[in-house]
Coordinates of C-alpha atoms in Angstrom, one line a residue:
X14 CA 151.2 141.3 64.6
X15 CA 151.1 144.6 66.8
X16 CA 154.4 145.3 66.4
X17 CA 154.8 144.6 62.9
X18 CA 151.8 147.0 62.4
X19 CA 152.9 149.8 64.9
X20 CA 155.8 149.7 62.6
X21 CA 154.0 150.0 58.9
X22 CA 152.4 152.9 60.8
X23 CA 155.7 154.6 61.9
X24 CA 157.2 154.3 58.8
X25 CA 153.9 155.6 56.3
X26 CA 153.7 158.8 59.2
X27 CA 157.6 159.4 58.0
X28 CA 156.2 159.2 54.2
X29 CA 153.9 161.5 54.7
X30 CA 156.0 163.9 56.6
X31 CA 158.5 164.1 54.6
X32 CA 156.2 163.7 51.2
X33 CA 154.7 167.6 53.1
X34 CA 157.6 169.1 53.7
X35 CA 159.0 168.0 50.0
X36 CA 156.5 170.1 48.9
X37 CA 156.5 173.0 51.0
X38 CA 160.2 174.1 50.6
X39 CA 161.6 176.6 52.7
X40 CA 164.9 177.6 54.3
X41 CA 166.3 177.8 57.5
X42 CA 169.1 180.3 59.0
X43 CA 170.4 179.2 62.3
X44 CA 173.0 182.0 64.1
X45 CA 175.2 179.5 67.1
X46 CA 178.3 181.9 68.2
X47 CA 178.4 183.8 65.4
X48 CA 178.2 181.8 63.3
X49 CA 175.2 181.3 60.2
X50 CA 174.2 178.2 59.4
X51 CA 171.8 178.5 56.9
X52 CA 170.3 174.7 54.9
X53 CA 166.7 173.9 53.4
X54 CA 163.8 172.7 55.5
X55 CA 164.1 169.1 53.6
X56 CA 167.7 168.6 55.0
X57 CA 167.0 169.8 58.6
X58 CA 164.4 167.6 59.2
X59 CA 166.8 164.5 57.7
X60 CA 169.5 165.7 59.9
X61 CA 166.9 165.6 63.0
X62 CA 165.4 162.7 62.5
X63 CA 168.8 160.6 62.0
X64 CA 170.2 162.3 65.2
X65 CA 167.2 160.6 67.2
X66 CA 167.7 157.2 65.5
X67 CA 171.1 157.3 66.7
X68 CA 170.6 158.1 70.0
X69 CA 168.0 155.3 70.8
X70 CA 170.7 152.5 68.9
X71 CA 173.6 153.8 70.8
X72 CA 170.8 153.4 74.4
X73 CA 170.6 150.0 72.8
X74 CA 173.7 149.2 72.6
X75 CA 174.8 150.4 75.8
X76 CA 171.7 148.3 77.7
X77 CA 172.1 144.8 75.5
X78 CA 176.4 145.7 76.9
X79 CA 174.9 146.3 80.5
X80 CA 172.7 143.1 80.8
X81 CA 174.6 140.7 78.6
X82 CA 175.6 138.7 81.7
X83 CA 172.2 138.1 83.2
X84 CA 171.4 137.4 79.5
X85 CA 173.5 134.9 78.7
X86 CA 172.1 133.5 82.1
X87 CA 169.1 133.1 81.5
X88 CA 170.2 131.9 78.4
X89 CA 171.2 128.7 80.2
X90 CA 168.8 128.7 82.0
X91 CA 166.0 127.8 80.0
X92 CA 168.2 125.4 78.3
X93 CA 168.7 123.6 81.4
X94 CA 164.4 123.8 81.8
X95 CA 164.0 122.6 79.0
X96 CA 165.8 119.0 79.7
X97 CA 164.4 119.0 82.8
X98 CA 161.4 119.5 81.4
X99 CA 162.6 116.5 78.6
X100 CA 163.8 114.2 81.8
X101 CA 160.1 114.3 83.6
X102 CA 158.1 113.8 80.0
X103 CA 160.3 110.2 79.4
X104 CA 160.1 109.3 83.4
X105 CA 156.2 110.1 83.0
X106 CA 156.1 107.8 80.3
X107 CA 158.2 105.1 81.5
X108 CA 156.2 104.9 84.8
X109 CA 153.2 104.3 82.6
X110 CA 154.6 101.6 80.4
X111 CA 155.6 99.8 84.0
X112 CA 159.8 100.7 83.0
X113 CA 161.2 101.4 87.0
X114 CA 164.6 101.6 86.0
X115 CA 164.1 104.4 83.0
X116 CA 161.4 106.4 85.8
X117 CA 164.0 105.7 88.5
X118 CA 166.8 107.1 86.3
X119 CA 164.7 110.1 84.5
X120 CA 163.5 111.4 88.7
X121 CA 167.0 111.4 89.4
X122 CA 167.4 113.9 86.5
X123 CA 164.5 115.7 86.6
X124 CA 165.5 117.2 90.1
X125 CA 169.0 117.8 89.5
X126 CA 167.5 120.1 86.4
X127 CA 164.5 121.4 87.5
X128 CA 163.8 122.5 91.5
X129 CA 160.9 121.1 92.9
X130 CA 159.0 123.9 94.4
X131 CA 158.5 125.5 90.7
X132 CA 157.3 121.9 89.2
X133 CA 154.7 119.6 91.5
X134 CA 154.9 117.1 88.5
X135 CA 157.6 115.6 89.9
X136 CA 156.1 114.8 93.3
X137 CA 154.0 112.3 90.9
X138 CA 157.4 111.7 88.9
X139 CA 158.0 109.6 92.3
X140 CA 155.2 108.5 93.4
X141 CA 154.4 106.6 90.0
X142 CA 158.0 105.2 90.2
X143 CA 157.6 104.1 94.2
X144 CA 154.0 102.5 92.4
X145 CA 156.1 100.5 90.2
X146 CA 158.7 99.7 92.4
X147 CA 156.4 98.0 95.2
X148 CA 157.4 101.0 98.0
X149 CA 153.2 102.0 98.5
X150 CA 154.6 103.6 102.1
X151 CA 157.0 106.0 100.1
X152 CA 154.5 106.6 97.4
X153 CA 151.7 107.6 100.2
X154 CA 154.2 110.0 101.8
X155 CA 154.6 111.4 97.8
X156 CA 150.5 112.4 97.7
X157 CA 150.3 113.4 101.1
X158 CA 152.4 116.1 99.9
X159 CA 150.2 117.3 97.3
X160 CA 147.4 116.8 98.9
X161 CA 149.4 119.3 100.9
X162 CA 150.0 121.8 97.8
X163 CA 146.1 123.4 96.3
X164 CA 148.2 123.4 93.2
X165 CA 147.8 119.6 93.0
X166 CA 145.9 118.6 96.3
X167 CA 143.3 116.7 94.0
X168 CA 145.8 114.4 92.3
X169 CA 146.8 113.9 96.1
X170 CA 144.0 113.2 97.3
X171 CA 142.8 110.6 94.6
X172 CA 146.1 109.2 95.2
X173 CA 145.1 108.5 98.7
X174 CA 141.9 107.3 97.8
X175 CA 143.4 104.6 95.3
X176 CA 145.5 103.1 97.6
X177 CA 142.8 103.1 100.7
X178 CA 140.6 100.7 98.6
X179 CA 143.8 98.9 97.7
X180 CA 144.4 98.5 101.3
X181 CA 140.6 98.1 102.0
X182 CA 140.5 100.6 104.4
X183 CA 137.2 101.7 103.7
X184 CA 136.7 104.3 105.9
X185 CA 140.1 106.3 104.7
X186 CA 138.9 105.6 100.9
X187 CA 135.5 107.2 101.7
X188 CA 137.3 110.8 103.6
X189 CA 139.9 111.1 101.1
X190 CA 136.8 110.9 98.1
X191 CA 134.2 113.3 100.4
X192 CA 137.3 116.2 100.3
X193 CA 137.4 115.8 96.9
X194 CA 134.1 116.2 96.5
X195 CA 134.3 118.8 98.4
X196 CA 136.9 121.0 97.1
X197 CA 136.3 120.3 93.4
X198 CA 132.7 119.1 92.7
X199 CA 133.0 118.5 89.2
X200 CA 135.5 115.2 89.9
X201 CA 133.4 112.3 88.3
X202 CA 135.6 109.8 91.0
X203 CA 135.0 111.7 93.9
X204 CA 131.4 112.6 93.0
X205 CA 130.3 108.9 92.8
X206 CA 132.5 107.6 95.4
X207 CA 131.3 109.7 98.0
X208 CA 127.1 108.6 96.7
X209 CA 127.8 105.3 97.3
X210 CA 129.5 105.4 100.8
X211 CA 126.4 108.5 101.8
X212 CA 124.0 105.6 100.1
X213 CA 125.7 102.6 102.2
X214 CA 125.4 104.6 105.2
X215 CA 121.9 105.4 104.5
X216 CA 122.1 108.9 104.3
X217 CA 119.9 110.1 101.5
X218 CA 119.4 113.7 102.4
X219 CA 123.4 114.1 101.7
X220 CA 123.5 111.9 98.9
X221 CA 120.5 114.1 97.0
X222 CA 122.2 117.3 97.5
X223 CA 126.0 116.0 96.6
X224 CA 124.2 114.3 93.3
X225 CA 122.2 118.2 92.7
X226 CA 125.8 119.7 93.0
X227 CA 127.0 117.0 90.4
X228 CA 124.2 117.8 87.9
X229 CA 124.7 121.5 87.7
X230 CA 128.7 120.8 87.4
X231 CA 128.2 118.5 84.3
X232 CA 129.6 115.8 85.4
X233 CA 126.8 112.8 85.0
X234 CA 125.2 112.5 81.7
X235 CA 121.6 113.2 81.8
X236 CA 119.8 110.0 81.8
X237 CA 123.0 108.6 84.6
X238 CA 122.1 111.6 86.7
X239 CA 118.3 110.7 86.6
X240 CA 118.8 107.4 87.3
X241 CA 120.8 107.3 90.3
X242 CA 118.3 110.4 91.7
X243 CA 114.7 108.5 91.3
X244 CA 116.8 105.3 93.4
X245 CA 118.0 108.0 95.6
X246 CA 114.1 109.1 96.4
X247 CA 112.9 105.3 96.0
X248 CA 115.5 104.8 99.0
X249 CA 114.5 107.8 100.9
X250 CA 110.5 106.8 100.4
X251 CA 111.4 103.1 101.8
X252 CA 112.5 104.1 105.0
X253 CA 110.3 106.5 104.9
X254 CA 106.9 104.3 104.1
X255 CA 106.5 103.1 107.9
X256 CA 106.9 106.6 109.5
X257 CA 105.7 109.5 107.1
X258 CA 103.7 107.6 104.5
X259 CA 102.8 110.8 103.2
X260 CA 106.1 112.1 102.1
X261 CA 107.1 108.0 100.8
X262 CA 104.4 108.8 98.0
X263 CA 106.0 112.4 97.3
X264 CA 108.9 110.6 97.0
X265 CA 107.8 107.3 95.0
X266 CA 106.6 109.8 92.6
X267 CA 109.1 111.3 92.1
X268 CA 111.4 109.1 91.3
X269 CA 108.8 107.7 89.2
X270 CA 108.7 111.0 86.8
X271 CA 113.1 110.9 86.4
X272 CA 112.7 107.1 85.8
X273 CA 109.4 105.7 84.9
X274 CA 110.1 102.3 84.7
X275 CA 111.3 102.0 88.6
X276 CA 109.3 99.1 90.3
X277 CA 110.8 99.7 93.4
X278 CA 109.0 102.9 93.4
X279 CA 105.6 102.1 92.1
X280 CA 105.3 99.8 94.7
X281 CA 106.6 102.0 97.1
X282 CA 104.0 104.7 95.7
X283 CA 101.0 102.3 95.4
X284 CA 101.4 101.6 98.8
X285 CA 100.8 105.2 100.5
X286 CA 98.2 105.9 98.0
X287 CA 96.7 102.5 99.7
X288 CA 97.2 103.3 103.3
X289 CA 95.5 106.9 102.5
X290 CA 92.7 104.5 101.2
X291 CA 93.2 106.4 97.3
X292 CA 92.7 102.8 95.5
X293 CA 92.2 104.1 92.2
X294 CA 95.3 106.5 92.0
X295 CA 97.3 103.2 93.5
X296 CA 95.9 100.6 90.8
X297 CA 96.2 103.9 88.0
X298 CA 100.0 104.0 89.3
X299 CA 100.8 100.1 89.3
X300 CA 99.3 100.3 85.6
X301 CA 101.1 102.7 83.9
X302 CA 103.9 100.5 85.2
X303 CA 102.9 97.2 84.3
X304 CA 102.3 98.7 80.9
X305 CA 106.4 99.0 80.1
X306 CA 107.5 96.9 83.1
X307 CA 105.5 93.6 84.2
X308 CA 107.2 92.6 86.9
X309 CA 105.5 89.4 90.4
X310 CA 105.3 91.7 92.6
X311 CA 103.4 94.7 91.1
X312 CA 100.7 91.9 90.0
X313 CA 100.7 90.4 93.3
X314 CA 100.5 94.5 95.3
X315 CA 97.7 95.1 91.8
X316 CA 95.6 91.8 92.8
X317 CA 95.7 92.0 96.6
X318 CA 95.4 96.0 97.0
X319 CA 92.3 95.8 99.2
X320 CA 92.1 93.0 101.9
X321 CA 88.2 92.4 101.8
X322 CA 88.3 91.5 98.4
X323 CA 87.2 87.8 97.3
X324 CA 89.2 85.3 95.2
X325 CA 86.5 86.2 92.7
X326 CA 87.1 89.7 92.7
X327 CA 90.9 89.0 92.8
X328 CA 90.5 87.0 89.4
X329 CA 89.0 89.8 87.8
X330 CA 91.6 92.0 88.9
X331 CA 94.1 89.8 87.3
X332 CA 92.2 89.2 84.6
X333 CA 92.6 93.2 84.0
X334 CA 96.6 92.9 84.3
X335 CA 96.2 90.2 81.4
X336 CA 94.3 92.5 79.5
X337 CA 96.9 95.5 79.9
X338 CA 99.9 93.4 78.8
X339 CA 98.7 90.3 77.2
X340 CA 100.7 87.0 75.7
X341 CA 103.0 87.5 78.4
X342 CA 104.5 84.7 81.3
X343 CA 103.9 86.6 84.0
X344 CA 100.3 88.4 83.5
X345 CA 99.4 84.5 82.1
X346 CA 100.3 83.0 85.7
X347 CA 98.5 85.5 87.9
X348 CA 95.8 85.0 86.8
X349 CA 95.9 81.4 86.7
X350 CA 97.0 81.8 90.3
X351 CA 94.1 83.9 90.9
X352 CA 91.8 81.3 89.5
X353 CA 93.5 78.6 91.5
X354 CA 92.6 80.5 94.7
X355 CA 88.9 80.8 92.7
X356 CA 88.9 77.0 92.6
X357 CA 88.2 77.6 88.6
X358 CA 90.7 75.2 87.8
X359 CA 90.1 74.5 84.1
X360 CA 91.3 78.4 83.4
X361 CA 93.8 77.9 86.0
X362 CA 95.1 74.9 83.9
X363 CA 94.7 76.8 81.1
X364 CA 96.7 80.1 81.8
X365 CA 99.4 77.6 83.5
X366 CA 100.0 76.1 80.4
X367 CA 100.1 78.9 78.2
X368 CA 102.7 80.7 80.4
X369 CA 104.7 77.6 80.0
X370 CA 105.1 77.8 76.9
X371 CA 105.4 80.7 76.9
X372 CA 109.0 81.1 79.8
X373 CA 109.5 77.6 81.3
X374 CA 110.7 78.0 84.8
X375 CA 110.8 76.5 88.3
X376 CA 107.6 78.1 89.6
X377 CA 105.2 77.9 86.7
X378 CA 105.7 74.4 86.5
X379 CA 105.7 74.2 90.5
X380 CA 101.6 76.0 89.8
X381 CA 100.8 73.2 87.6
X382 CA 101.9 71.0 90.2
X383 CA 99.8 72.8 92.9
X384 CA 96.6 73.0 89.8
X385 CA 96.7 69.3 89.5
X386 CA 96.9 68.3 93.6
X387 CA 93.5 70.8 94.0
X388 CA 92.2 69.3 90.6
X389 CA 92.6 65.6 90.1
X390 CA 95.0 64.8 93.0
X391 CA 96.6 62.4 91.2
X392 CA 100.4 61.9 92.4
X393 CA 102.0 60.2 89.3
X394 CA 100.6 63.8 87.4
X395 CA 101.7 66.0 90.4
X396 CA 105.4 64.3 90.2
X397 CA 105.3 65.1 86.9
X398 CA 105.3 68.9 86.7
X399 CA 107.5 68.9 90.0
X400 CA 110.6 66.8 88.3
X401 CA 110.2 68.8 85.3
X402 CA 110.6 72.1 88.1
X403 CA 113.5 70.6 89.1
X404 CA 114.6 70.6 85.3
X405 CA 113.6 73.7 84.9
X406 CA 116.0 77.8 85.0
X407 CA 114.9 79.1 88.2
X408 CA 113.0 82.4 88.7
X409 CA 114.5 86.1 88.3
X410 CA 115.1 87.5 91.2
X411 CA 116.9 91.3 93.2
X412 CA 120.5 90.0 92.1
X413 CA 123.5 92.2 92.7
X414 CA 127.1 91.0 93.1
X415 CA 126.6 87.7 93.3
X416 CA 124.2 87.8 95.5
X417 CA 120.3 87.2 95.8
X418 CA 117.5 89.9 98.3
X419 CA 114.0 88.3 98.4
X420 CA 113.1 92.5 98.1
X421 CA 115.0 95.5 96.1
X422 CA 117.9 97.4 97.9
X423 CA 119.1 100.9 96.4
X424 CA 122.9 99.6 97.4
X425 CA 124.4 96.7 96.7
X426 CA 126.0 94.9 100.3
X427 CA 129.2 93.6 98.5
X428 CA 130.5 96.3 96.9
X429 CA 128.3 99.5 98.2
X430 CA 127.8 100.4 94.4
X431 CA 124.3 102.1 94.3
X432 CA 121.2 100.9 92.0
X433 CA 123.4 97.7 92.0
X434 CA 119.9 95.5 91.6
X435 CA 118.9 94.3 88.8
X436 CA 116.0 91.8 88.0
X437 CA 117.3 88.8 86.3
X438 CA 117.9 85.4 86.6
X439 CA 120.9 84.7 89.1
X440 CA 123.8 83.6 88.2
X441 CA 124.2 79.9 89.5
X442 CA 122.0 77.7 87.4
X443 CA 122.1 74.6 90.1
X444 CA 119.3 73.4 87.8
X445 CA 119.0 72.9 83.8
X446 CA 122.7 74.9 82.2
X447 CA 122.5 74.2 78.9
X448 CA 119.5 74.8 76.1
X449 CA 119.7 70.3 75.5
X450 CA 118.9 70.0 79.3
X451 CA 115.9 72.1 79.8
X452 CA 112.6 71.0 79.3
X453 CA 110.3 71.3 76.6
X454 CA 106.6 72.8 77.8
X455 CA 104.8 71.7 74.6
X456 CA 106.2 68.4 75.4
X457 CA 105.7 68.0 79.2
X458 CA 101.7 68.8 78.7
X459 CA 101.5 66.4 75.4
X460 CA 103.0 64.0 77.8
X461 CA 100.1 63.8 79.9
X462 CA 96.8 62.6 78.5
X463 CA 93.9 65.0 78.8
X464 CA 92.6 65.0 82.4
X465 CA 88.4 64.0 81.5
X466 CA 90.2 60.7 80.8
X467 CA 92.5 60.6 82.9
X468 CA 91.1 57.0 84.4
X469 CA 92.7 54.6 86.4
X470 CA 94.2 51.5 84.3
X471 CA 93.5 48.8 87.1
X472 CA 89.7 49.8 86.7
X473 CA 89.3 49.8 83.6
X474 CA 90.7 47.1 82.4
X475 CA 89.2 43.6 83.9
X476 CA 91.1 41.2 86.2
X477 CA 93.4 38.6 85.3
X478 CA 92.2 35.2 85.1
X479 CA 95.0 34.5 87.5
X480 CA 94.2 36.9 90.1
X481 CA 90.2 35.7 89.9
X482 CA 91.3 32.1 90.9
X483 CA 93.5 33.1 94.0
X484 CA 91.6 32.8 96.5
X485 CA 91.1 29.3 94.8
X486 CA 94.6 28.2 95.8
X487 CA 95.6 29.0 99.4
X488 CA 97.5 25.6 100.5
X489 CA 99.0 25.8 97.4
X490 CA 100.7 29.0 99.1
X491 CA 101.8 26.9 102.1
X492 CA 104.5 24.4 99.7
X493 CA 107.6 25.7 100.2
X494 CA 108.7 24.2 96.7
X495 CA 105.8 26.0 95.1
X496 CA 107.2 29.5 96.4
X497 CA 109.4 30.9 93.8
X498 CA 107.6 29.9 91.1
X499 CA 104.9 32.2 92.6
X500 CA 107.7 35.0 92.8
X501 CA 108.5 34.0 89.1
X502 CA 104.9 34.6 87.6
X503 CA 104.4 37.5 90.7
X504 CA 107.6 39.7 88.5
X505 CA 107.0 39.0 85.2
X506 CA 104.3 40.8 84.4
X507 CA 106.7 44.0 85.1
X508 CA 108.5 43.0 82.2
X509 CA 106.5 41.9 79.5
X510 CA 105.9 43.7 76.9
X511 CA 102.5 46.2 75.7
X512 CA 100.5 44.5 73.4
X513 CA 97.0 44.8 71.9
X514 CA 95.6 48.5 72.3
X515 CA 97.7 49.0 75.4
X516 CA 99.5 52.4 75.5
X517 CA 103.3 52.7 76.1
X518 CA 103.9 54.4 79.7
X519 CA 104.5 58.2 79.1
X520 CA 107.1 58.1 82.2
X521 CA 107.8 56.8 85.1
X522 CA 107.2 53.4 84.0
X523 CA 103.0 53.7 84.2
X524 CA 100.1 55.3 83.4
X525 CA 100.1 59.0 84.8
X526 CA 97.1 58.3 86.9
X527 CA 98.2 54.2 87.6
X528 CA 99.5 54.1 91.0
X529 CA 100.8 50.6 90.2
X530 CA 100.3 47.2 91.8
X531 CA 101.9 46.2 94.6
X532 CA 104.0 42.5 94.1
X533 CA 102.3 40.2 96.5
X534 CA 101.2 37.0 96.8
X535 CA 97.9 36.1 94.8
X536 CA 95.7 35.6 97.5
X537 CA 95.9 39.9 98.5
X538 CA 94.1 40.5 94.8
X539 CA 90.7 41.1 96.8
X540 CA 92.3 43.8 98.7
X541 CA 94.3 45.1 96.1
X542 CA 90.5 45.3 94.6
X543 CA 89.1 47.4 97.7
X544 CA 91.4 49.3 98.2
X545 CA 91.7 51.0 94.1
X546 CA 87.6 51.6 94.5

């Protein structure tokens, strides 16, 4: 474009010059070697310009003839290079598609057309061809050559990193990732791999420094970077909680500013504040997270924030959590547990049954069994709730890569991945696996009679005439012939149908509050009656 503009300006200047000379005519006289040459000024200017153009054309022709061998050589070299790049492109596509034969053919053709020191992608083509052919040792050697070249250092380090991960050499993979992260912090794979390795080793300060570098290089999304930094701050706070509670408190609060739903950060911050006797701020921190993410560990720490509180005080704090997040299974279960400790059994039963209707899990039914044991002590009702617990889904737990941990951990013990633990139900269900098999909380609650009417059946019904006459027949019991007849009479009541106003047995073959009558001789009826009372 600049050349075209320059040419147009030159032509315009010549045109203006000739127009200027045409408007000002004149004669030019030249005496040379006794000869007088006279011509007009316009003619003289035209001859001068023509001579200059002739000289330039002559120089160009001479130069073209003189440099023609080099021009021809350059032309054939460029054509050869174009063919080589075409072969290289075809080889890379074939290697990516898994065509080992075509890739190997393109490797040899590319090497014959392009010098290796001029095009480093030839090493990549050779390495990829060796990988799809299963020659991993040759591929590693090629990646090592690429790692030594500044132009292909990152590419070679990534290849070595992937090979080390494939072989399970985690230490070598860590070193390759750290080299790549130091040379190029903008590489996401190197940053994340190094971050996981430093986190797995517990080097939280180095991990935070690397994360800050990656944030400045815009490697990670802002939301993901904030989440990872919050997890790292929480992990450092966890490690410093015993030795330096103040530092742990600051790190945990900083983590909550980045991720307000991070339950472990809230727990550590509250524990550190409680150790400083700052109960108000610690409770406020737990309440903020509780409103967003109700969690049993938050409830447990909040209710037992002060060691000297009575059971009624703990119940009041549990009710406070319920007001902050009502109609929630965790809130109701927390109030039920606190009410059980405070011996307010009616309230405990009410809240536990409401929690079972919202989330029928194993712990809720076990809590109902504990309430039943403390309230009535009825073995039948207790077994009923424990049977429901066996069929219920398991409670959520801290789970990562199929591993269940009793407490939150910043790194997965299986894969070493940062922020891998989630609060969810374990993947392996040992109880109910389908929706049809899971218990119905309403049906389980309705199947039991009210606690006020749960009177033992043997105490409410008068004894049968056969049992009343049992003491008068001891002599008949000694007769061996009549012994089978008494066995049949004893076994007959187990199979008879309910008559009159008798209610059918809701579960376990008898009423929930009826321990049953042992099948014994008629002469033992008095002992049975004394034991019922």
